[in-house]
PDB file of C-alpha atoms in Angstrom:
ATOM      1  CA  GLY A 173     113.316  97.404 101.519  1.00 84.00           C
ATOM      2  CA  LEU A 174     111.541  98.964  98.534  1.00 92.00           C
ATOM      3  CA  LEU A 175     111.518 102.428 100.471  1.00 94.00           C
ATOM      4  CA  ASP A 176     115.251 102.271 101.282  1.00 93.00           C
ATOM      5  CA  HIS A 177     116.090 101.257  97.743  1.00 94.00           C
ATOM      6  CA  LEU A 178     114.325 104.317  96.314  1.00 96.00           C
ATOM      7  CA  GLY A 179     115.992 106.537  98.942  1.00 96.00           C
ATOM      8  CA  ILE A 180     112.411 107.256 100.825  1.00 96.00           C
ATOM      9  CA  GLU A 181     112.756 107.812 104.265  1.00 96.00           C
ATOM     10  CA  GLU A 182     109.174 108.427 105.160  1.00 97.00           C
ATOM     11  CA  ALA A 183     105.726 107.701 102.868  1.00 98.00           C
ATOM     12  CA  HIS A 184     102.250 107.507 103.303  1.00 98.00           C
ATOM     13  CA  ILE A 185     101.300 103.870 103.466  1.00 98.00           C
ATOM     14  CA  GLY A 186      97.786 102.474 102.492  1.00 98.00           C
ATOM     15  CA  GLY A 187      95.993  99.476 101.441  1.00 98.00           C
ATOM     16  CA  LEU A 188      92.559  97.676 101.229  1.00 98.00           C
ATOM     17  CA  SER A 189      91.759  94.345 102.756  1.00 95.00           C
ATOM     18  CA  MET A 190      94.922  92.343 102.853  1.00 94.00           C
ATOM     19  CA  GLY A 191      96.832  95.406 101.840  1.00 96.00           C
ATOM     20  CA  ALA A 192      95.290  97.071 104.797  1.00 97.00           C
ATOM     21  CA  TYR A 193      96.522  94.286 107.327  1.00 96.00           C
ATOM     22  CA  THR A 194      99.792  94.634 105.678  1.00 96.00           C
ATOM     23  CA  THR A 195      99.817  98.394 106.202  1.00 98.00           C
ATOM     24  CA  ILE A 196      98.934  98.064 109.968  1.00 98.00           C
ATOM     25  CA  GLY A 197     101.931  95.526 110.269  1.00 97.00           C
ATOM     26  CA  PHE A 198     104.227  97.921 108.364  1.00 98.00           C
ATOM     27  CA  GLY A 199     103.003 100.845 110.510  1.00 98.00           C
ATOM     28  CA  LEU A 200     103.894  98.833 113.808  1.00 98.00           C
ATOM     29  CA  THR A 201     107.177  97.604 112.350  1.00 97.00           C
ATOM     30  CA  TYR A 202     108.503 100.717 110.860  1.00 98.00           C
ATOM     31  CA  PRO A 203     106.623 103.475 112.343  1.00 98.00           C
ATOM     32  CA  GLU A 204     109.664 106.110 111.786  1.00 97.00           C
ATOM     33  CA  MET A 205     109.017 105.433 107.883  1.00 97.00           C
ATOM     34  CA  SER A 206     105.284 105.775 108.241  1.00 98.00           C
ATOM     35  CA  LYS A 207     104.048 109.199 107.557  1.00 98.00           C
ATOM     36  CA  SER A 208     100.549 108.118 108.000  1.00 99.00           C
ATOM     37  CA  LEU A 209      98.455 104.599 107.352  1.00 99.00           C
ATOM     38  CA  ILE A 210      95.248 104.485 105.312  1.00 99.00           C
ATOM     39  CA  VAL A 211      93.278 101.266 106.533  1.00 99.00           C
ATOM     40  CA  ALA A 212      90.549 100.223 104.193  1.00 98.00           C
ATOM     41  CA  GLY A 213      88.439  97.319 105.095  1.00 97.00           C
ATOM     42  CA  ALA A 214      90.769  95.630 107.627  1.00 96.00           C
ATOM     43  CA  GLY A 215      90.553  92.711 109.954  1.00 94.00           C
ATOM     44  CA  SER A 216      88.307  90.202 107.810  1.00 92.00           C
ATOM     45  CA  GLY A 217      88.156  86.994 109.538  1.00 92.00           C
ATOM     46  CA  SER A 218      89.222  88.431 113.148  1.00 94.00           C
ATOM     47  CA  GLU A 219      85.878  87.297 114.917  1.00 91.00           C
ATOM     48  CA  ASP A 220      86.308  83.797 114.102  1.00 94.00           C
ATOM     49  CA  VAL A 221      90.061  83.175 113.060  1.00 94.00           C
ATOM     50  CA  GLU A 222      90.084  79.237 113.100  1.00 95.00           C
ATOM     51  CA  LYS A 223      86.968  79.218 110.589  1.00 95.00           C
ATOM     52  CA  PHE A 224      88.667  82.015 108.509  1.00 94.00           C
ATOM     53  CA  HIS A 225      91.837  80.093 108.252  1.00 96.00           C
ATOM     54  CA  GLN A 226      90.023  76.965 107.347  1.00 96.00           C
ATOM     55  CA  ASN A 227      88.215  78.589 104.643  1.00 94.00           C
ATOM     56  CA  SER A 228      91.111  80.304 103.390  1.00 94.00           C
ATOM     57  CA  ALA A 229      92.834  76.948 103.019  1.00 95.00           C
ATOM     58  CA  ASP A 230      89.619  75.463 101.340  1.00 95.00           C
ATOM     59  CA  TYR A 231      89.498  78.331  98.837  1.00 94.00           C
ATOM     60  CA  ALA A 232      93.349  77.748  98.073  1.00 95.00           C
ATOM     61  CA  ASP A 233      92.591  73.963  97.379  1.00 96.00           C
ATOM     62  CA  GLN A 234      89.742  74.700  94.986  1.00 94.00           C
ATOM     63  CA  MET A 235      92.035  77.026  93.154  1.00 95.00           C
ATOM     64  CA  ASP A 236      94.577  74.439  92.935  1.00 94.00           C
ATOM     65  CA  SER A 237      92.229  72.054  91.517  1.00 94.00           C
ATOM     66  CA  GLY A 238      89.725  74.114  89.426  1.00 93.00           C
ATOM     67  CA  GLY A 239      91.486  77.413  88.449  1.00 94.00           C
ATOM     68  CA  MET A 240      90.225  80.751  89.133  1.00 94.00           C
ATOM     69  CA  GLU A 241      86.614  79.594  88.101  1.00 92.00           C
ATOM     70  CA  ALA A 242      86.255  78.018  91.381  1.00 89.00           C
ATOM     71  CA  MET A 243      86.250  81.520  92.842  1.00 90.00           C
ATOM     72  CA  ALA A 244      82.998  82.847  91.222  1.00 87.00           C
ATOM     73  CA  LYS A 245      80.985  82.399  94.360  1.00 86.00           C
ATOM     74  CA  TYR A 246      83.603  84.221  96.462  1.00 89.00           C
ATOM     75  CA  VAL A 247      83.779  86.971  94.073  1.00 89.00           C
ATOM     76  CA  GLY A 248      80.022  87.496  94.124  1.00 88.00           C
ATOM     77  CA  GLY A 249      79.699  87.183  97.973  1.00 89.00           C
ATOM     78  CA  ASP A 250      77.597  89.513 100.312  1.00 92.00           C
ATOM     79  CA  THR A 251      80.339  92.017 100.580  1.00 94.00           C
ATOM     80  CA  ARG A 252      80.270  93.007  96.804  1.00 94.00           C
ATOM     81  CA  ALA A 253      76.644  92.614  96.371  1.00 93.00           C
ATOM     82  CA  ARG A 254      75.735  96.315  96.488  1.00 94.00           C
ATOM     83  CA  PHE A 255      78.584  96.995  93.934  1.00 95.00           C
ATOM     84  CA  ARG A 256      77.139  94.554  91.473  1.00 95.00           C
ATOM     85  CA  HIS A 257      73.726  96.106  91.936  1.00 95.00           C
ATOM     86  CA  LYS A 258      74.603  99.881  91.862  1.00 95.00           C
ATOM     87  CA  ASP A 259      77.531  99.546  89.314  1.00 96.00           C
ATOM     88  CA  PRO A 260      77.013  96.653  86.905  1.00 96.00           C
ATOM     89  CA  ALA A 261      79.722  97.939  84.615  1.00 97.00           C
ATOM     90  CA  GLY A 262      82.413  98.796  87.426  1.00 96.00           C
ATOM     91  CA  TYR A 263      81.617  95.378  88.966  1.00 95.00           C
ATOM     92  CA  ALA A 264      82.176  93.365  85.722  1.00 96.00           C
ATOM     93  CA  LEU A 265      85.346  95.119  85.092  1.00 96.00           C
ATOM     94  CA  PHE A 266      86.340  94.165  88.777  1.00 95.00           C
ATOM     95  CA  GLU A 267      85.440  90.501  88.262  1.00 95.00           C
ATOM     96  CA  GLU A 268      87.193  90.318  84.976  1.00 95.00           C
ATOM     97  CA  LEU A 269      90.247  91.327  86.510  1.00 96.00           C
ATOM     98  CA  PHE A 270      90.008  89.244  89.681  1.00 94.00           C
ATOM     99  CA  MET A 271      89.235  85.883  87.534  1.00 94.00           C
ATOM    100  CA  SER A 272      92.311  86.851  85.493  1.00 96.00           C
ATOM    101  CA  HIS A 273      94.594  86.377  88.393  1.00 95.00           C
ATOM    102  CA  SER A 274      97.190  83.445  88.386  1.00 96.00           C
ATOM    103  CA  ASN A 275      95.150  80.683  90.296  1.00 95.00           C
ATOM    104  CA  LYS A 276      98.451  79.301  91.539  1.00 96.00           C
ATOM    105  CA  GLY A 277      99.422  82.793  93.014  1.00 96.00           C
ATOM    106  CA  ALA A 278      96.033  83.427  94.445  1.00 95.00           C
ATOM    107  CA  ALA A 279      96.231  79.935  96.059  1.00 96.00           C
ATOM    108  CA  ASN A 280      99.565  80.501  97.441  1.00 96.00           C
ATOM    109  CA  THR A 281      98.068  83.891  98.810  1.00 95.00           C
ATOM    110  CA  PHE A 282      95.243  82.552 100.332  1.00 95.00           C
ATOM    111  CA  ARG A 283      97.251  79.455 102.033  1.00 95.00           C
ATOM    112  CA  GLY A 284     100.363  81.260 103.129  1.00 94.00           C
ATOM    113  CA  PHE A 285      99.036  84.795 104.036  1.00 92.00           C
ATOM    114  CA  GLN A 286      95.347  85.091 104.580  1.00 90.00           C
ATOM    115  CA  GLY A 287      95.101  81.590 105.934  1.00 91.00           C
ATOM    116  CA  THR A 288      97.804  81.898 108.695  1.00 92.00           C
ATOM    117  CA  ARG A 289      97.411  85.776 109.729  1.00 93.00           C
ATOM    118  CA  PRO A 290      96.288  86.064 113.326  1.00 94.00           C
ATOM    119  CA  SER A 291      93.249  88.091 114.442  1.00 95.00           C
ATOM    120  CA  ILE A 292      93.682  92.038 114.480  1.00 96.00           C
ATOM    121  CA  TYR A 293      92.679  91.989 118.034  1.00 97.00           C
ATOM    122  CA  THR A 294      95.933  89.848 119.120  1.00 97.00           C
ATOM    123  CA  ARG A 295      97.855  93.134 118.257  1.00 97.00           C
ATOM    124  CA  GLU A 296      95.709  95.533 120.856  1.00 98.00           C
ATOM    125  CA  ALA A 297      99.129  96.121 123.058  1.00 98.00           C
ATOM    126  CA  GLU A 298     100.940  97.261 120.018  1.00 98.00           C
ATOM    127  CA  LEU A 299      98.325  99.164 118.389  1.00 98.00           C
ATOM    128  CA  LYS A 300      97.814 101.003 121.855  1.00 97.00           C
ATOM    129  CA  ASN A 301     101.162 102.481 121.669  1.00 97.00           C
ATOM    130  CA  LEU A 302     101.308 103.517 117.791  1.00 97.00           C
ATOM    131  CA  ARG A 303     101.414 107.338 117.317  1.00 97.00           C
ATOM    132  CA  VAL A 304     101.382 107.334 113.632  1.00 98.00           C
ATOM    133  CA  PRO A 305      98.340 109.052 112.174  1.00 99.00           C
ATOM    134  CA  MET A 306      95.763 106.333 110.724  1.00 99.00           C
ATOM    135  CA  PHE A 307      92.577 106.663 108.869  1.00 99.00           C
ATOM    136  CA  VAL A 308      90.281 103.759 108.730  1.00 99.00           C
ATOM    137  CA  ILE A 309      87.420 103.500 106.279  1.00 98.00           C
ATOM    138  CA  ASN A 310      84.851 100.937 105.891  1.00 98.00           C
ATOM    139  CA  GLY A 311      81.787 100.326 103.662  1.00 98.00           C
ATOM    140  CA  ASP A 312      78.724 100.028 106.030  1.00 98.00           C
ATOM    141  CA  GLU A 313      77.754  96.691 104.397  1.00 97.00           C
ATOM    142  CA  ASP A 314      81.398  95.173 104.723  1.00 97.00           C
ATOM    143  CA  GLU A 315      79.989  93.173 107.910  1.00 96.00           C
ATOM    144  CA  PRO A 316      83.280  91.179 108.392  1.00 95.00           C
ATOM    145  CA  CYS A 317      85.153  94.591 108.708  1.00 97.00           C
ATOM    146  CA  LEU A 318      82.915  96.938 110.790  1.00 98.00           C
ATOM    147  CA  GLU A 319      83.879  95.561 114.217  1.00 97.00           C
ATOM    148  CA  PRO A 320      87.791  95.173 113.595  1.00 98.00           C
ATOM    149  CA  GLY A 321      87.329  98.969 112.119  1.00 98.00           C
ATOM    150  CA  LEU A 322      85.687 100.185 115.333  1.00 98.00           C
ATOM    151  CA  PHE A 323      88.412  98.426 117.332  1.00 98.00           C
ATOM    152  CA  LEU A 324      91.071 100.381 115.489  1.00 98.00           C
ATOM    153  CA  LYS A 325      89.084 103.528 116.063  1.00 98.00           C
ATOM    154  CA  ARG A 326      88.801 102.849 120.028  1.00 97.00           C
ATOM    155  CA  THR A 327      92.470 101.301 120.379  1.00 98.00           C
ATOM    156  CA  VAL A 328      94.758 103.417 118.153  1.00 98.00           C
ATOM    157  CA  PRO A 329      95.082 106.887 119.727  1.00 97.00           C
ATOM    158  CA  THR A 330      95.636 108.447 116.313  1.00 98.00           C
ATOM    159  CA  ALA A 331      92.796 106.997 114.362  1.00 98.00           C
ATOM    160  CA  GLY A 332      90.083 108.471 112.953  1.00 98.00           C
ATOM    161  CA  MET A 333      87.481 106.410 110.973  1.00 98.00           C
ATOM    162  CA  ALA A 334      84.839 107.093 107.955  1.00 98.00           C
ATOM    163  CA  VAL A 335      81.958 104.844 106.758  1.00 98.00           C
ATOM    164  CA  VAL A 336      80.669 105.024 103.486  1.00 98.00           C
ATOM    165  CA  PRO A 337      77.044 104.386 103.324  1.00 98.00           C
ATOM    166  CA  GLN A 338      75.427 101.602 101.254  1.00 97.00           C
ATOM    167  CA  THR A 339      78.846 100.505 100.399  1.00 97.00           C
ATOM    168  CA  GLY A 340      80.816  97.093 100.559  1.00 97.00           C
ATOM    169  CA  HIS A 341      84.254  95.616 100.945  1.00 96.00           C
ATOM    170  CA  ALA A 342      85.783  97.126  97.797  1.00 95.00           C
ATOM    171  CA  VAL A 343      85.130 100.843  99.123  1.00 98.00           C
ATOM    172  CA  ASN A 344      87.799 102.462  96.734  1.00 97.00           C
ATOM    173  CA  ILE A 345      86.350 101.148  93.719  1.00 96.00           C
ATOM    174  CA  GLU A 346      82.723 101.105  94.486  1.00 97.00           C
ATOM    175  CA  GLU A 347      82.630 104.660  95.693  1.00 97.00           C
ATOM    176  CA  PRO A 348      85.710 106.062  94.421  1.00 97.00           C
ATOM    177  CA  MET A 349      84.886 109.892  94.735  1.00 98.00           C
ATOM    178  CA  ALA A 350      83.949 109.401  98.409  1.00 98.00           C
ATOM    179  CA  PHE A 351      87.108 107.511  98.898  1.00 98.00           C
ATOM    180  CA  ASN A 352      89.320 109.807  97.254  1.00 98.00           C
ATOM    181  CA  GLN A 353      87.825 112.808  98.873  1.00 98.00           C
ATOM    182  CA  HIS A 354      88.048 111.355 102.544  1.00 98.00           C
ATOM    183  CA  VAL A 355      91.751 110.341 101.891  1.00 98.00           C
ATOM    184  CA  ALA A 356      92.636 113.421 100.396  1.00 98.00           C
ATOM    185  CA  GLU A 357      91.160 115.510 103.562  1.00 98.00           C
ATOM    186  CA  PHE A 358      92.919 112.978 105.946  1.00 99.00           C
ATOM    187  CA  LEU A 359      96.361 113.726 103.774  1.00 99.00           C
ATOM    188  CA  SER A 360      95.980 117.372 104.261  1.00 98.00           C
ATOM    189  CA  LEU A 361      95.440 117.150 107.908  1.00 98.00           C
ATOM    190  CA  VAL A 362      98.495 115.102 108.310  1.00 98.00           C
ATOM    191  CA  GLU A 363     100.692 117.350 106.037  1.00 97.00           C
ATOM    192  CA  LEU A 364      99.248 120.641 108.215  1.00 98.00           C
ATOM    193  CA  GLY A 365     100.168 118.750 111.504  1.00 97.00           C
ATOM    194  CA  THR A 366      96.507 118.812 112.716  1.00 97.00           C
ATOM    195  CA  TRP A 367      95.641 115.222 112.731  1.00 97.00           C
ATOM    196  CA  LEU A 368      96.530 114.739 116.304  1.00 94.00           C
ATOM    197  CA  PRO A 369      95.944 111.903 119.172  1.00 93.00           C
ATOM    198  CA  ARG A 370      92.470 111.715 120.588  1.00 90.00           C
ATOM    199  CA  ASP A 371      92.134 113.992 123.752  1.00 83.00           C
ATOM    200  CA  TYR A 372      89.872 111.751 126.325  1.00 74.00           C
ATOM    201  CA  GLY A 373      89.078 114.786 128.287  1.00 70.00           C
ATOM    202  CA  SER A 374      88.741 114.698 132.138  1.00 58.00           C
ATOM    203  CA  GLY A 375      85.087 112.749 132.845  1.00 64.00           C
ATOM    204  CA  ASP A 376      82.179 111.167 131.619  1.00 69.00           C
ATOM    205  CA  ALA A 377      79.891 113.494 129.134  1.00 63.00           C
ATOM    206  CA  TRP A 378      76.772 112.766 126.936  1.00 66.00           C
TER     207      TRP A 378
END
């Protein structure tokens, strides 16, 4: 792998959206190489995975036949509406970069990865045994990822969670200052050795 090629034995691993799902998979497969896991906007489609897979396949077909222009509705969806309203220039740049992607590459990604991945809930048993420090971060208007984010917080003993207000799916570019501050604090605690597994205490409390 890349880390082996670079001679890196352990690294902080992070990603957004599909990258977050990949980050979780890396941490479960290579925990000894994962110093920490930064998971932003993970788990979209986990509530109704069959519908999600079908939608991904449909988008792939549309990109194959109509190019990236077919994704205009997808780009401007509900989870990016707040971004578009609060930072029109930032959103315009995001949209421009997204629409510049190879339609063939994007279609293959939607069809081969997003359209086949299992629900994050299917990995519950593995996640319960994960001991790598995990930081989950979501925008509070990223509806498809809120429940999966809470699931990760409740399931992974080492998980902590931050929710950024009035923010959608692309939390890292929609609110970069808040995102970077949260991540920097998390990494500092990991390096200090004070980001620890949850202590469930001895009984009920309010």
